[in-house]
XYZ file of C-alpha atoms in Angstrom:
236
model
C 21.401 -27.058 -29.488
C 21.626 -26.894 -25.313
C 22.475 -30.860 -25.171
C 25.383 -30.086 -27.321
C 26.584 -26.961 -25.441
C 25.822 -28.600 -22.028
C 26.308 -32.570 -22.526
C 25.794 -32.875 -18.757
C 22.589 -31.685 -18.537
C 19.468 -34.666 -18.879
C 16.469 -34.161 -19.853
C 14.923 -33.775 -16.389
C 18.433 -30.982 -15.268
C 17.321 -29.004 -18.323
C 13.361 -28.819 -17.427
C 14.522 -27.909 -13.646
C 16.456 -24.905 -15.101
C 13.679 -23.622 -16.933
C 11.189 -23.969 -14.395
C 14.056 -21.847 -12.069
C 14.311 -19.537 -14.872
C 10.313 -18.833 -14.580
C 10.039 -18.517 -11.043
C 13.233 -16.098 -10.905
C 11.023 -14.201 -14.058
C 8.019 -14.180 -11.682
C 9.634 -13.285 -8.469
C 11.756 -10.311 -10.845
C 8.133 -9.235 -11.866
C 6.838 -8.913 -8.506
C 9.976 -7.392 -7.298
C 8.240 -4.206 -9.515
C 4.900 -4.388 -9.164
C 5.332 -4.710 -4.980
C 7.241 -1.380 -5.581
C 4.804 -0.034 -7.768
C 1.792 -0.318 -5.427
C 3.728 1.052 -2.482
C 3.903 4.554 -4.189
C 0.795 4.294 -4.816
C 0.222 3.145 -1.492
C 1.916 6.424 -0.184
C 0.350 8.554 -2.409
C -2.879 8.023 -1.001
C -2.061 7.980 2.947
C -0.424 11.964 1.804
C -4.087 12.172 0.075
C -5.580 11.241 3.039
C -3.755 13.452 5.130
C -5.263 16.519 4.341
C -8.790 15.493 3.916
C -8.614 14.157 7.062
C -7.099 17.525 8.779
C -10.218 19.364 6.768
C -12.780 16.173 9.019
C -11.217 17.002 11.963
C -11.857 20.636 11.349
C -16.041 20.051 10.365
C -15.798 18.301 13.378
C -15.305 20.084 15.459
C -17.284 23.530 14.178
C -20.311 20.512 14.364
C -19.656 19.588 17.883
C -20.165 23.602 18.213
C -23.258 23.684 16.357
C -25.166 21.017 18.134
C -23.631 22.281 21.372
C -25.592 25.498 20.415
C -28.746 26.459 22.808
C -31.167 28.214 21.991
C -30.070 31.635 24.366
C -27.010 30.909 22.326
C -25.274 34.293 21.772
C -24.484 34.310 17.537
C -27.943 32.508 16.954
C -27.870 34.160 13.323
C -24.328 31.845 12.776
C -25.724 27.925 13.936
C -29.118 28.062 11.713
C -29.865 24.974 9.293
C -28.502 25.718 6.532
C -25.160 25.765 8.663
C -25.374 22.145 9.594
C -26.329 20.613 6.738
C -23.517 21.910 5.111
C -20.981 21.003 7.602
C -22.602 17.093 6.995
C -22.489 17.109 3.132
C -18.382 18.797 3.030
C -18.264 15.753 5.794
C -20.172 13.005 3.346
C -17.593 14.254 0.433
C -14.612 14.027 2.468
C -16.156 10.291 3.612
C -16.475 9.145 0.099
C -13.160 10.565 -1.106
C -11.423 8.522 1.851
C -13.506 5.208 1.027
C -13.171 5.721 -2.733
C -9.145 6.061 -2.043
C -8.955 2.502 0.375
C -10.943 0.516 -2.493
C -8.497 1.439 -4.787
C -5.974 0.470 -2.736
C -8.077 -2.642 -1.886
C -8.092 -3.314 -6.264
C -4.820 -2.569 -6.385
C -3.767 -5.316 -3.508
C -6.081 -8.051 -4.913
C -5.080 -7.674 -8.336
C -1.087 -8.120 -7.383
C -2.832 -10.871 -5.498
C -3.679 -12.812 -8.601
C 0.133 -12.204 -9.628
C 1.445 -13.800 -6.200
C -0.806 -16.966 -6.419
C 0.441 -17.465 -9.916
C 3.977 -17.380 -8.656
C 2.868 -19.860 -5.255
C 1.996 -22.132 -8.180
C 4.906 -22.482 -10.255
C 6.235 -22.161 -7.338
C 4.860 -25.178 -6.017
C 6.214 -26.864 -9.435
C 9.781 -26.784 -8.622
C 11.820 -29.993 -7.730
C 13.225 -28.408 -4.047
C 15.416 -31.719 -3.672
C 18.064 -30.985 -5.778
C 20.780 -28.810 -4.327
C 21.465 -26.282 -7.230
C 22.209 -22.356 -6.395
C 18.544 -21.174 -6.590
C 17.393 -24.039 -4.532
C 20.487 -23.380 -1.970
C 21.276 -20.050 -1.691
C 24.809 -18.678 -2.326
C 27.102 -16.218 -0.992
C 25.425 -13.719 -3.361
C 21.742 -14.517 -3.210
C 19.554 -15.948 -0.560
C 17.098 -19.003 -1.272
C 14.154 -19.063 -3.799
C 12.754 -20.532 -0.355
C 13.137 -16.860 1.701
C 12.139 -14.889 -1.487
C 8.471 -16.868 -1.158
C 8.204 -16.790 2.384
C 9.183 -12.501 2.407
C 6.773 -12.126 -0.657
C 3.899 -13.519 1.643
C 4.642 -11.871 4.667
C 4.902 -8.170 2.528
C 1.436 -8.856 0.965
C -0.395 -10.236 4.644
C 2.256 -6.700 5.738
C 0.038 -4.637 3.305
C -2.950 -6.043 3.563
C -3.814 -5.688 7.125
C -2.716 -2.088 6.729
C -5.256 -1.381 4.087
C -7.991 -2.817 5.688
C -7.058 -1.501 8.987
C -7.752 2.015 7.337
C -10.962 1.108 6.164
C -11.835 -0.639 9.735
C -10.717 2.957 11.033
C -12.802 4.911 8.401
C -16.245 3.139 9.106
C -15.696 4.438 12.402
C -15.584 8.439 11.338
C -18.473 10.129 12.808
C -18.956 13.833 12.731
C -19.961 14.125 16.170
C -16.935 11.796 17.515
C -14.053 13.975 17.373
C -12.160 10.986 18.814
C -12.778 8.717 15.463
C -11.027 11.571 13.417
C -7.981 11.779 15.545
C -7.723 7.887 15.521
C -7.010 7.440 12.210
C -5.276 10.927 11.709
C -2.935 9.030 14.047
C -2.734 6.424 11.553
C -2.376 8.383 8.754
C 0.368 9.770 10.548
C 2.897 6.753 11.050
C 5.502 8.448 8.694
C 8.344 6.049 10.430
C 7.139 2.939 10.555
C 5.944 3.264 6.456
C 9.643 4.534 5.544
C 11.421 1.580 7.855
C 9.125 -0.347 5.384
C 9.698 1.279 2.413
C 14.175 0.662 3.235
C 13.091 -2.574 3.863
C 11.050 -3.252 0.752
C 13.491 -1.850 -1.112
C 16.632 -3.168 0.225
C 15.691 -7.011 0.987
C 12.985 -7.774 -1.278
C 15.097 -8.359 -4.133
C 17.059 -11.247 -5.338
C 19.493 -9.203 -7.186
C 20.258 -6.385 -8.131
C 21.870 -6.531 -11.389
C 18.423 -7.214 -12.376
C 16.573 -4.207 -11.095
C 15.924 -1.918 -13.705
C 18.306 1.434 -14.012
C 17.892 3.766 -11.140
C 16.627 7.165 -11.530
C 18.104 10.196 -10.539
C 17.763 10.349 -6.015
C 16.914 13.406 -6.413
C 12.988 12.509 -8.481
C 10.460 13.162 -6.334
C 7.823 10.726 -5.340
C 5.502 10.683 -8.398
C 2.179 10.947 -6.927
C -0.608 9.281 -9.148
C -2.680 12.355 -7.540
C -1.841 14.797 -10.904
C -2.422 17.912 -8.208
C -2.364 17.250 -4.779
C -3.710 20.656 -4.227
C -6.835 20.009 -4.959
C -7.254 17.716 -2.258
C -7.212 21.514 -0.497
C -11.100 22.330 -0.009
C -12.138 26.026 0.447
C -14.269 25.668 3.533
C -18.070 26.649 2.199
C -18.901 27.519 6.042
């Protein structure tokens, strides 16, 4: 039927266009997956901001506690049970951050599997044919451009999550600088907003293939059902 409607298509060209359609489908799927991952990433960062502020206070209290000498003015405040309470809560918060970072890493590795499939199918494409899909046109960038962008975006996100994991391993209740370094890392909001804009406006093959936009006043739906639950009440 296709040969009757398009007599100029040889079997080779027909196969080529089918491969282009398959690659385009995978690319559009990746665009959506990257958007979903970045929402998860933003959500986890916002949750960690709350936790790191609590760790900052716990670290300050712990440093005051261990610096207390036997002649402390208020010895009843600085007891062994108070020290244990601080350390226990610190470990709880640290475990929450560790779990958050692992959630992002696991989601990113799952995304990487889809990227690899896209790369493999892209590698099967005959790039010697000068079709609009391969060369690009006035409305679309070339598929090679989008393939390179896919790699670059993944590397950026992987580096961001890896950096958070590395900084997390430096957190220590006797090292206030480590907490401040992690807090500074989390508070790079302008950089994340810039990347979000890049992701939404540049990593897209064709706007007509995007899902219908939601209401612009709809806020980010964080995966944490109630982010207020992360605001802990002090036990010490």
